[in-house]
PDB file of C-alpha atoms and ligand atoms in Angstrom:
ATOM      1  CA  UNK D  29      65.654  83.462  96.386  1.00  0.00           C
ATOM      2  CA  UNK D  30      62.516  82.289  94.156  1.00  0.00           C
ATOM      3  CA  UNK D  31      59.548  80.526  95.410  1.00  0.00           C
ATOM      4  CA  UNK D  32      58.974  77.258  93.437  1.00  0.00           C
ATOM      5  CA  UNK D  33      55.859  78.666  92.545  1.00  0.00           C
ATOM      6  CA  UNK D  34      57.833  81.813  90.814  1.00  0.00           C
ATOM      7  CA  UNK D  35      60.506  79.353  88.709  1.00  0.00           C
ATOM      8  CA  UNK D  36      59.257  79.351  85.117  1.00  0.00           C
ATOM      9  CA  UNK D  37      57.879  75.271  84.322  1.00  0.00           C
ATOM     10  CA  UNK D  38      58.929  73.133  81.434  1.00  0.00           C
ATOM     11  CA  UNK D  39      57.852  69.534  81.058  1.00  0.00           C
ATOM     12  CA  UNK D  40      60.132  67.114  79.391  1.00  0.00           C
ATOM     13  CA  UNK D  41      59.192  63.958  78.277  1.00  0.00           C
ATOM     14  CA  UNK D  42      61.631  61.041  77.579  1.00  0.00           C
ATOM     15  CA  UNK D  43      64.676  62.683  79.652  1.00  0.00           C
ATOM     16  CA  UNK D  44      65.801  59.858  81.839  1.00  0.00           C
ATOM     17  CA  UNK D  45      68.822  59.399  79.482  1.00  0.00           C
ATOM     18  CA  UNK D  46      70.764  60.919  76.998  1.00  0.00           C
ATOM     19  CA  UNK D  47      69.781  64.456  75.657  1.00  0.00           C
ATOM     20  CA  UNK D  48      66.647  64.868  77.739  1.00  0.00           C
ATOM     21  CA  UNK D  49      68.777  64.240  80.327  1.00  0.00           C
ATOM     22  CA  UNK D  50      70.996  66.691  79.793  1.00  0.00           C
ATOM     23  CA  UNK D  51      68.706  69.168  79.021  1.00  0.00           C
ATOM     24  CA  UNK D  52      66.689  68.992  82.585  1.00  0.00           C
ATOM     25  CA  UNK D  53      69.716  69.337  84.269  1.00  0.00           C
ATOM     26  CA  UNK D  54      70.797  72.420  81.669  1.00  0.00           C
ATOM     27  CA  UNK D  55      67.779  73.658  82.644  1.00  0.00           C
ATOM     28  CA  UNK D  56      67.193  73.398  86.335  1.00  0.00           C
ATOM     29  CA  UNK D  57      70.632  75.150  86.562  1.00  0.00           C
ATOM     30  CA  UNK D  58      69.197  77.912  84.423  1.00  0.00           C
ATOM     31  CA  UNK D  59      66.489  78.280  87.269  1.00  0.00           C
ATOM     32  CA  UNK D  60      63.243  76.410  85.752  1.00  0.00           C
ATOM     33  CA  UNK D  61      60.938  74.179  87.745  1.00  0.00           C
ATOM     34  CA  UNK D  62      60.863  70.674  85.669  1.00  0.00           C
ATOM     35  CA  UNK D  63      58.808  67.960  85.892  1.00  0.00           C
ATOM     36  CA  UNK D  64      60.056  64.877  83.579  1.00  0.00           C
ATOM     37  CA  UNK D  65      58.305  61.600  81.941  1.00  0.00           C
ATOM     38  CA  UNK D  66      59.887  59.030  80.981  1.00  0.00           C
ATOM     39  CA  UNK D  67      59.918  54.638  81.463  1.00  0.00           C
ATOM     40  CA  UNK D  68      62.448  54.761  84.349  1.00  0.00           C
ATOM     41  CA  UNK D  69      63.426  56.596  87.325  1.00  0.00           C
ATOM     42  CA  UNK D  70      65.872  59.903  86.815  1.00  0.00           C
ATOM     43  CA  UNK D  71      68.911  59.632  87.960  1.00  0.00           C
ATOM     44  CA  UNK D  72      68.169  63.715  89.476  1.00  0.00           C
ATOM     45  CA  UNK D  73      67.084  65.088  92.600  1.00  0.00           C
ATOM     46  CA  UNK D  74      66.440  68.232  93.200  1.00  0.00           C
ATOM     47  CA  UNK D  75      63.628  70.058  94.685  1.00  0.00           C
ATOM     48  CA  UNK D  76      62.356  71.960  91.536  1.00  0.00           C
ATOM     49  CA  UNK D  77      62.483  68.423  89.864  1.00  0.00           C
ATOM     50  CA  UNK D  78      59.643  65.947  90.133  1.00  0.00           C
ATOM     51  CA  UNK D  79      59.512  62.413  87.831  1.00  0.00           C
ATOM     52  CA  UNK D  80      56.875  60.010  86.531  1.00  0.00           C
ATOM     53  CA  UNK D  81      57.067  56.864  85.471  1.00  0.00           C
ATOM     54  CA  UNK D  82      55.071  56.582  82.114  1.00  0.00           C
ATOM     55  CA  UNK D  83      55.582  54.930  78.690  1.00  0.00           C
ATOM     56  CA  UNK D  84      54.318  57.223  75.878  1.00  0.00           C
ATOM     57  CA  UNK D  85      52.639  54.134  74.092  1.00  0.00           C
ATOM     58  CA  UNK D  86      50.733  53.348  76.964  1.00  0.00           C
ATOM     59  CA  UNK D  87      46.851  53.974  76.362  1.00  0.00           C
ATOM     60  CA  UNK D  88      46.946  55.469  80.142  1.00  0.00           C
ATOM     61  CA  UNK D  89      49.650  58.078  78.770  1.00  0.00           C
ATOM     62  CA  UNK D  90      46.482  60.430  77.633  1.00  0.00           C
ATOM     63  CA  UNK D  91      44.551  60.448  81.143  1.00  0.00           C
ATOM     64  CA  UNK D  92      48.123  60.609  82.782  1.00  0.00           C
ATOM     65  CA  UNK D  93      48.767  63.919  80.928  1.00  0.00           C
ATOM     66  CA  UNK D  94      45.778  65.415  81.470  1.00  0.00           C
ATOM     67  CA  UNK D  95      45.893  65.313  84.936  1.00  0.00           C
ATOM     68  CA  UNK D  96      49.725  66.439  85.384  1.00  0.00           C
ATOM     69  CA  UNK D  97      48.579  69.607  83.118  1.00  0.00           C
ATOM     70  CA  UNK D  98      45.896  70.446  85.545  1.00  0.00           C
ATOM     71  CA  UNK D  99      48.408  70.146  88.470  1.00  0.00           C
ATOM     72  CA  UNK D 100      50.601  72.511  86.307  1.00  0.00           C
ATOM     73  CA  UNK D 101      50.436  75.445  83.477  1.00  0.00           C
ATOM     74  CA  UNK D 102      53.623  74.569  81.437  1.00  0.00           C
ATOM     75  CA  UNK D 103      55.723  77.241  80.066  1.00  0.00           C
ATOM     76  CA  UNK D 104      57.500  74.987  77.648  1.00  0.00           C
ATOM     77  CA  UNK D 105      57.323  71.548  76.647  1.00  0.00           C
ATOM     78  CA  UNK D 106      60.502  69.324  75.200  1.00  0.00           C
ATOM     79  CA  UNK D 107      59.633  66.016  73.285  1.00  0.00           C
ATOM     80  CA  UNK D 108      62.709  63.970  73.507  1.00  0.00           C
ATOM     81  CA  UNK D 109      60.974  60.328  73.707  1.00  0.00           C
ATOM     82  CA  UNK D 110      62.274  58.337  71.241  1.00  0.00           C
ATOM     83  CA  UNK D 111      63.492  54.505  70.099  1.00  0.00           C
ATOM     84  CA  UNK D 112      65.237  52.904  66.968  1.00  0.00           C
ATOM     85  CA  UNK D 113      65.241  49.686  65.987  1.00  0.00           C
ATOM     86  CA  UNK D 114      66.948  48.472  62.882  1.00  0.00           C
ATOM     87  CA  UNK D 115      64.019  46.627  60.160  1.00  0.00           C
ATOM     88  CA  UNK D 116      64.100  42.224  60.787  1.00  0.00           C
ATOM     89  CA  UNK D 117      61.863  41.601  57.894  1.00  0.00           C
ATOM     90  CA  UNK D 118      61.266  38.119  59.197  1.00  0.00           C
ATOM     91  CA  UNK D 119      60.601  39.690  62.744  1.00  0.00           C
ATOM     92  CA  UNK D 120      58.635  43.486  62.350  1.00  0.00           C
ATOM     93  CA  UNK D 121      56.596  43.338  65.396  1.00  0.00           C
ATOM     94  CA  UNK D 122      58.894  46.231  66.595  1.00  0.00           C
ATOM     95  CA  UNK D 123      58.085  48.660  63.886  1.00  0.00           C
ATOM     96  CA  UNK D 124      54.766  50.126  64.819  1.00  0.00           C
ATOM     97  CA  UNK D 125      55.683  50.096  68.281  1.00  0.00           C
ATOM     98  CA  UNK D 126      58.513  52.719  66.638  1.00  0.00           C
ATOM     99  CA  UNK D 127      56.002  54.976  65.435  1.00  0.00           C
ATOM    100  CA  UNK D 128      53.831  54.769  68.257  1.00  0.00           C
ATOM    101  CA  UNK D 129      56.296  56.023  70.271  1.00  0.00           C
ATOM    102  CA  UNK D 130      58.597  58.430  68.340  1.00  0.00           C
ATOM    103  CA  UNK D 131      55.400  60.127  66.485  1.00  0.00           C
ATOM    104  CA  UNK D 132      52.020  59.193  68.340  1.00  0.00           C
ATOM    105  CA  UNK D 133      53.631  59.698  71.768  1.00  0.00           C
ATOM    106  CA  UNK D 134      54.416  63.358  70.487  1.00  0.00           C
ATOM    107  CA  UNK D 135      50.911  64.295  69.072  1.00  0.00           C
ATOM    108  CA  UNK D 136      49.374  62.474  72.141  1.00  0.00           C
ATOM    109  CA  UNK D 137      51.686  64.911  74.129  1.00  0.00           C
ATOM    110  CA  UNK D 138      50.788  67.966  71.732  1.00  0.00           C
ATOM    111  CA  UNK D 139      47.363  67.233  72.509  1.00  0.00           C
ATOM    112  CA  UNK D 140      47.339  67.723  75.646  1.00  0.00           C
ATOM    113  CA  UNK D 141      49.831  70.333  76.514  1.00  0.00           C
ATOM    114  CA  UNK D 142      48.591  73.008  73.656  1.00  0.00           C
ATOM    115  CA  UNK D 143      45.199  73.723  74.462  1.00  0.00           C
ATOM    116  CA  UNK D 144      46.321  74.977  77.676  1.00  0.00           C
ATOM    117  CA  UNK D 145      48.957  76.939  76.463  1.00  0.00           C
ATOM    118  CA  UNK D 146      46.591  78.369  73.775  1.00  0.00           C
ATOM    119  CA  UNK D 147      44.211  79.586  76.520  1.00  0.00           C
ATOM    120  CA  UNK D 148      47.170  81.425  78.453  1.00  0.00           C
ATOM    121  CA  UNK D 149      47.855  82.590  74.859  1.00  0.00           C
ATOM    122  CA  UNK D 150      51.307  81.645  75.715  1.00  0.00           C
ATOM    123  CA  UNK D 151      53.561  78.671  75.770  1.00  0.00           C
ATOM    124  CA  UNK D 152      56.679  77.001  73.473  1.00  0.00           C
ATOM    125  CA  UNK D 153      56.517  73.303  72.379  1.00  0.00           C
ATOM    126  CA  UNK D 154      59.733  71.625  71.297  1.00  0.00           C
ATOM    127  CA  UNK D 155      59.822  68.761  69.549  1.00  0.00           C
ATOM    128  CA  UNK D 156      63.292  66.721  68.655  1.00  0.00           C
ATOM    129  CA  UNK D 157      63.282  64.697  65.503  1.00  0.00           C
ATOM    130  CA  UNK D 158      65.897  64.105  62.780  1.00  0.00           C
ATOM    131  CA  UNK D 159      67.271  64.906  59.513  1.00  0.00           C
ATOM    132  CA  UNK D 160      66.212  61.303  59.373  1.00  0.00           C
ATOM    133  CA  UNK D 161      62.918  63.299  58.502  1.00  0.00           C
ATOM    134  CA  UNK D 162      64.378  64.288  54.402  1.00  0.00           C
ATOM    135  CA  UNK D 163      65.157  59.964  53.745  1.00  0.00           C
ATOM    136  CA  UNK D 164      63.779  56.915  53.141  1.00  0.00           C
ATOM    137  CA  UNK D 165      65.494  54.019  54.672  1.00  0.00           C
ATOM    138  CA  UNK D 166      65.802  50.162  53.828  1.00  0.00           C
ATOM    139  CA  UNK D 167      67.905  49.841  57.155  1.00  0.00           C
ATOM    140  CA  UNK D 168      65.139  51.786  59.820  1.00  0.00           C
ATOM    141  CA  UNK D 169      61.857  51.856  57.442  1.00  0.00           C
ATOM    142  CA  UNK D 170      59.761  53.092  60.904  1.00  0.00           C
ATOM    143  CA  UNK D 171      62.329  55.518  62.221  1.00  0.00           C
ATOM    144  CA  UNK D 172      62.807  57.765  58.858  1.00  0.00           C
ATOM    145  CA  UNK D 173      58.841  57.623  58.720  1.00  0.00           C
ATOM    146  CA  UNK D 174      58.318  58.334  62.604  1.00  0.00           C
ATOM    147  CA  UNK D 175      60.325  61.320  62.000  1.00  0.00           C
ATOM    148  CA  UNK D 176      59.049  62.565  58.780  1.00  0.00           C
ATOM    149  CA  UNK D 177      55.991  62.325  60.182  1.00  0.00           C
ATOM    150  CA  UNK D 178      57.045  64.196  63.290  1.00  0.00           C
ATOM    151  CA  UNK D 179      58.640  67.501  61.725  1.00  0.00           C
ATOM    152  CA  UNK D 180      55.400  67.350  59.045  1.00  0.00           C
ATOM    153  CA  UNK D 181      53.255  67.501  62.229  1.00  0.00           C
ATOM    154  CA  UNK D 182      54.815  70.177  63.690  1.00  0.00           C
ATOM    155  CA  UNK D 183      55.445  72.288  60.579  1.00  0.00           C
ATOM    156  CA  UNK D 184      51.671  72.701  60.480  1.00  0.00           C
ATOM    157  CA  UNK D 185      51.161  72.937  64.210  1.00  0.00           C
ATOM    158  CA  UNK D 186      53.478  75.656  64.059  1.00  0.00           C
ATOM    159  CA  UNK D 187      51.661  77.636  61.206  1.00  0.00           C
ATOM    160  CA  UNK D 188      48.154  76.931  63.009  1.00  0.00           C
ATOM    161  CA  UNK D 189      49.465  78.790  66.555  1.00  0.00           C
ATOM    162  CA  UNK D 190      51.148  81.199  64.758  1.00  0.00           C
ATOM    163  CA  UNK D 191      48.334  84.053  65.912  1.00  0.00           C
ATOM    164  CA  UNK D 192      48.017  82.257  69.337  1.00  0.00           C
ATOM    165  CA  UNK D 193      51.275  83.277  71.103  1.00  0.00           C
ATOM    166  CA  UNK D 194      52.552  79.391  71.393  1.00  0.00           C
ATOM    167  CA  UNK D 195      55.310  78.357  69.299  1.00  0.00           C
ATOM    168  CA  UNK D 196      56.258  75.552  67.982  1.00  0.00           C
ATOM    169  CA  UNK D 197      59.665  74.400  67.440  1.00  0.00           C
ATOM    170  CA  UNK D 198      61.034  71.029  65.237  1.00  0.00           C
ATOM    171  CA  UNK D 199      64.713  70.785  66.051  1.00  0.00           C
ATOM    172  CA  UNK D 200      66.140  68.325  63.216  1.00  0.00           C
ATOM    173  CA  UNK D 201      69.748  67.464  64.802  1.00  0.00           C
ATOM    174  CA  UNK D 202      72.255  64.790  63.039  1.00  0.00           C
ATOM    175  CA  UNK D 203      74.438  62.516  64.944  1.00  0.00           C
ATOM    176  CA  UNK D 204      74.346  63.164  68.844  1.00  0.00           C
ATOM    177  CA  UNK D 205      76.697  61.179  70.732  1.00  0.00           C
ATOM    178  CA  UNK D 206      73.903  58.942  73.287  1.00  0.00           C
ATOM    179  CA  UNK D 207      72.887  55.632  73.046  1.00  0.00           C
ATOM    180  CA  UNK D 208      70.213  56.213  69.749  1.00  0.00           C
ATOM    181  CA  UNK D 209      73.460  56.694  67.820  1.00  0.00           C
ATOM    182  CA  UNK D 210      73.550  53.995  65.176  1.00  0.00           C
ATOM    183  CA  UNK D 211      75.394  52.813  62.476  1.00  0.00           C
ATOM    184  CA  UNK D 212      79.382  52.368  61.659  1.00  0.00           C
ATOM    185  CA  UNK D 213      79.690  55.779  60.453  1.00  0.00           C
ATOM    186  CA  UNK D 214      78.296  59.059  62.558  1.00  0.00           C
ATOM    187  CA  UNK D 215      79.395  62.037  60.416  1.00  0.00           C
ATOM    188  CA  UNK D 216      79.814  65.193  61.928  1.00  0.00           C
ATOM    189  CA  UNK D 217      78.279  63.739  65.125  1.00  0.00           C
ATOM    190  CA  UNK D 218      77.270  66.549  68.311  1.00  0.00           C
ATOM    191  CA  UNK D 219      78.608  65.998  72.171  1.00  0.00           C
ATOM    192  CA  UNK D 220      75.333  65.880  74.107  1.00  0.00           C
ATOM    193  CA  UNK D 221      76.223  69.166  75.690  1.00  0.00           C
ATOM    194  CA  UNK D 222      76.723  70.532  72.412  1.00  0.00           C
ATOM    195  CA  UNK D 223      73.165  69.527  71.436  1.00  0.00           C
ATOM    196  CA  UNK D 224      71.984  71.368  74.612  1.00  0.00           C
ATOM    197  CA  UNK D 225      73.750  74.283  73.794  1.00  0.00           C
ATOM    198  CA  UNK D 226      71.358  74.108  70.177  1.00  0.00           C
ATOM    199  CA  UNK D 227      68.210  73.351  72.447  1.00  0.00           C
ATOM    200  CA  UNK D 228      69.078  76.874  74.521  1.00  0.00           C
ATOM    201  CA  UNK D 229      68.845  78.572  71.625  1.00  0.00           C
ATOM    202  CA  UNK D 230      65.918  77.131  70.597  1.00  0.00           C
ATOM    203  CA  UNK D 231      63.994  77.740  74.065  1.00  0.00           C
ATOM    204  CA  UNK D 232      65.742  81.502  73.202  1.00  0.00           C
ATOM    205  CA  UNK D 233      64.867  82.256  69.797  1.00  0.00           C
ATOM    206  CA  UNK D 234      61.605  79.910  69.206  1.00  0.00           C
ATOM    207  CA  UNK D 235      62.714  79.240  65.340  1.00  0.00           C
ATOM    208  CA  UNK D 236      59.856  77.267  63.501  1.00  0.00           C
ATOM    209  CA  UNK D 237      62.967  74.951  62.596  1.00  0.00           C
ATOM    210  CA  UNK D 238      65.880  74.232  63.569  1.00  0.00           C
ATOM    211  CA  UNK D 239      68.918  72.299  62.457  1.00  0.00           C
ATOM    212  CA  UNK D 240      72.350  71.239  63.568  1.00  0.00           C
ATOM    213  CA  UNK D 241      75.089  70.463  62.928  1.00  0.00           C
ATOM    214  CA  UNK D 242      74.005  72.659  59.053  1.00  0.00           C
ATOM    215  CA  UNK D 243      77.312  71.038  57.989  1.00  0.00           C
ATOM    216  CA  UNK D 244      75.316  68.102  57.944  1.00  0.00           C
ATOM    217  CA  UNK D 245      72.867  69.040  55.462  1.00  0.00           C
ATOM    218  CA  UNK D 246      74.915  68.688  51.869  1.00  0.00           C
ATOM    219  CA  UNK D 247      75.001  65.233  52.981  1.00  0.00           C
ATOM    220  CA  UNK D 248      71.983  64.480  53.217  1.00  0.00           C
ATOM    221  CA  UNK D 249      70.562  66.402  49.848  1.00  0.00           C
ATOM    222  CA  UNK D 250      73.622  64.197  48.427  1.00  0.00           C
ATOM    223  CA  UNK D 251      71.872  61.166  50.155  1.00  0.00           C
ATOM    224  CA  UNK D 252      68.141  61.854  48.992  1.00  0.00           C
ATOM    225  CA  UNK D 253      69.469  62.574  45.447  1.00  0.00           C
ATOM    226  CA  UNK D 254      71.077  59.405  45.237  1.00  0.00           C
ATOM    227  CA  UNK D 255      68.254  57.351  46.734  1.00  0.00           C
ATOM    228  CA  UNK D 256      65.734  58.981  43.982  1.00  0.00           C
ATOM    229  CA  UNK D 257      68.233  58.244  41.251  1.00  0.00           C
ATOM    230  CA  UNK D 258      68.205  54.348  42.303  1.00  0.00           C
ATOM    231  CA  UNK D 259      64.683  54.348  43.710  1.00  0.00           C
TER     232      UNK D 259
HETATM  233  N1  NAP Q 313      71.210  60.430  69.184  1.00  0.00           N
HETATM  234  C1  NAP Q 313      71.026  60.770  67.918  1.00  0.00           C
HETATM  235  O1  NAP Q 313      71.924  60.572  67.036  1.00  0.00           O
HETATM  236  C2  NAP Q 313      69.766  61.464  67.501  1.00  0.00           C
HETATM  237  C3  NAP Q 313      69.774  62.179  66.296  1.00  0.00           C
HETATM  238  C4  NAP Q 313      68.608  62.845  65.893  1.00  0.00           C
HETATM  239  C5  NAP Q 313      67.477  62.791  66.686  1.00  0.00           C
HETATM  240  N2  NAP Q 313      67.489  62.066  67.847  1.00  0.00           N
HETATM  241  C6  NAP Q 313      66.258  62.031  68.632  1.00  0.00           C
HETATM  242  O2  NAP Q 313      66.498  62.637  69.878  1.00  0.00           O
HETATM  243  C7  NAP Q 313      65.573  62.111  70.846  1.00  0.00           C
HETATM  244  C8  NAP Q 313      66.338  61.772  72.130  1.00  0.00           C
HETATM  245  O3  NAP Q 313      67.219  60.711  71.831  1.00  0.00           O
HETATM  246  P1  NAP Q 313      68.604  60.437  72.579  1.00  0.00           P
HETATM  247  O4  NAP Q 313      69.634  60.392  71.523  1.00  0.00           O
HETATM  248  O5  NAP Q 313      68.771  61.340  73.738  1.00  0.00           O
HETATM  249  O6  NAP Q 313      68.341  58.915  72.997  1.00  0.00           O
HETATM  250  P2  NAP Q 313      68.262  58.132  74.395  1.00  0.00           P
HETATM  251  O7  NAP Q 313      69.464  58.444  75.200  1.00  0.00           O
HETATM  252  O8  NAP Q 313      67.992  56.728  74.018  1.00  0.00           O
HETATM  253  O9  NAP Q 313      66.993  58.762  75.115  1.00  0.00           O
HETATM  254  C9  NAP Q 313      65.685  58.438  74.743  1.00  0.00           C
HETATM  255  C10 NAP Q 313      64.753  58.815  75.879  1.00  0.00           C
HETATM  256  O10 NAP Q 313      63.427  58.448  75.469  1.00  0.00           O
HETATM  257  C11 NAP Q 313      62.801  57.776  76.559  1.00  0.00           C
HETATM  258  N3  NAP Q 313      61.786  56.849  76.052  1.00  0.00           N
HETATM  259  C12 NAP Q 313      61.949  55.853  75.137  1.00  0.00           C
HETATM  260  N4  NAP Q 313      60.797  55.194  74.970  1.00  0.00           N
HETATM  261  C13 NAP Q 313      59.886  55.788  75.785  1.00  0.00           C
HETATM  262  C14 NAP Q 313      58.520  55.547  76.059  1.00  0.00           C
HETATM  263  N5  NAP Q 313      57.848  54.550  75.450  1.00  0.00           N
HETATM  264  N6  NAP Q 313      57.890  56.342  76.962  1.00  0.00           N
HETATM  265  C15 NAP Q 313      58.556  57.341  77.591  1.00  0.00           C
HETATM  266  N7  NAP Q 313      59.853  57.611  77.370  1.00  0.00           N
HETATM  267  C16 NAP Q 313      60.509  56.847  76.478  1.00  0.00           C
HETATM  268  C17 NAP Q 313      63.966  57.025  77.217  1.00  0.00           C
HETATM  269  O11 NAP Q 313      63.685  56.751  78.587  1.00  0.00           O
HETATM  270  P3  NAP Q 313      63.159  55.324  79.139  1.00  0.00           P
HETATM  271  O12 NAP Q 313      63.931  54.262  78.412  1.00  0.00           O
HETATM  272  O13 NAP Q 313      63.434  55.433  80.593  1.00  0.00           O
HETATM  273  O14 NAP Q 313      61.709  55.325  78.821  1.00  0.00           O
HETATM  274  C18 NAP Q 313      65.086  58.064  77.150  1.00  0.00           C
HETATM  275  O15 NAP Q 313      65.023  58.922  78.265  1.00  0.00           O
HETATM  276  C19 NAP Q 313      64.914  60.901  70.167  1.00  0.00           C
HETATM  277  O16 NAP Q 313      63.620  61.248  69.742  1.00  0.00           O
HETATM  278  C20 NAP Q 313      65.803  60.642  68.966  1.00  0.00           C
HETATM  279  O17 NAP Q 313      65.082  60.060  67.904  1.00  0.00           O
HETATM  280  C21 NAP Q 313      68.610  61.417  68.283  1.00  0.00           C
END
């Protein structure tokens, strides 16, 4: 059997729930020493699993990183941290709060996990954001732009490690069946597991991008082309 110390390390970061949930138990099956971040506890315990209480929009969050990744060289890191809030135009306190978390959380997280991994010239960052990323929305203003922002951001981080032996991956999934969900109608929506199942592949392959379900995708060019007819 493998020393801790041995077991490859990924650090997840919103996985008390839903797919970063799934995925740290996916992956501490698969043999990988995890630590996770998220507001709450985790449900999981296991002795290659350790979790920390944090909140990504925290000012701490930065010093709070820095120190775990001197503790730790990560092999992989999974951004999963995420919130939606539908727009209240007589009430938008919540919408930068939206960004600061989906978007800033993630570069904040970036920031301090790359550098490392850029020394050890080796290392894959994952970051989960949306097809949400192609829209504008009148119903979630802060979400569409949190995640446009998000696969933008990593588009480029990708290009600029290219030569440094970390990758970058933006996974852009549809529906997934948690609690983010929203909305009457969830075409073509993924099981959680199924989403997993994408994510292995991901951690796998190391695509730039990545997208599922692709059945998904007519729908939304049929969405965008609307929206810039009537826009
Ligand atoms: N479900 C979908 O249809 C769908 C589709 C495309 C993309 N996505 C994206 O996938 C990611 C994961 O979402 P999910 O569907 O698995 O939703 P979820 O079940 O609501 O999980 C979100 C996770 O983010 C954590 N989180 C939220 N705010 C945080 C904060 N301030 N600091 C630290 N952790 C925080 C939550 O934990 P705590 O509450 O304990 O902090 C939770 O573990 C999100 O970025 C979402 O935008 C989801």
């Amino acid at each position: 059997m493998k020393e801790l110390s041995d077991l490859p390390k990924a650090i997840l970061i919103g996985n008390s729930d839903g797919m970063g949930l799934a995925a740290t138990q996916r992956l501490l099956a698969a043999g990988w020493d995890i630590t996770g971040v998220s507001r709450s506890d985790s449900p999981i315990k296991d002795a290659a699993y350790r979790h920390h209480v944090a909140d990504v929009s925290e000012a701490a969050y930065v010093d709070f990183m820095n120190e775990l990744v001197q503790i730790k060289s990560y092999d992989l890191c999974i951004y999963f941290a995420g919130i939606g809030e539908l727009l209240d135009p007589l009430d938008m306190r919540a919408e930068a709060k939206i960004i600061d978390v989906n978007l800033t959380g993630m570069v904040k997280t970036a920031a301090a996990v790359i550098p490392g991994m850029v020394r050890r010239e080796r290392g894959h960052f994952i970051g989960i954001s949306s097809l949400a990323d192609e829209l504008f929305s009148a119903e979630a203003p802060s979400y569409h732009v949190s995640k446009a922002g998000f696969s933008n951001y990593l588009g480029g981080l990708a290009l600029a490690l290219k030569s440094r032996g970390v990758n970058v991956t933006n996974v852009r999934f549809g529906f997934v069946d948690t609690k983010m969900a929203k909305g009457d109608v969830k075409p073509f929506m993924l099981s959680v597991e199924k989403a997993v199942d994408h994510l292995e592949i991901c951690i796998r392959r190391r695509p730039v991008r990545y997208t599922a379900p692709r059945i998904a995708v007519p729908l939304i060019k049929f969405r965008k082309f609307m929206m810039n007819l009537t826009a």
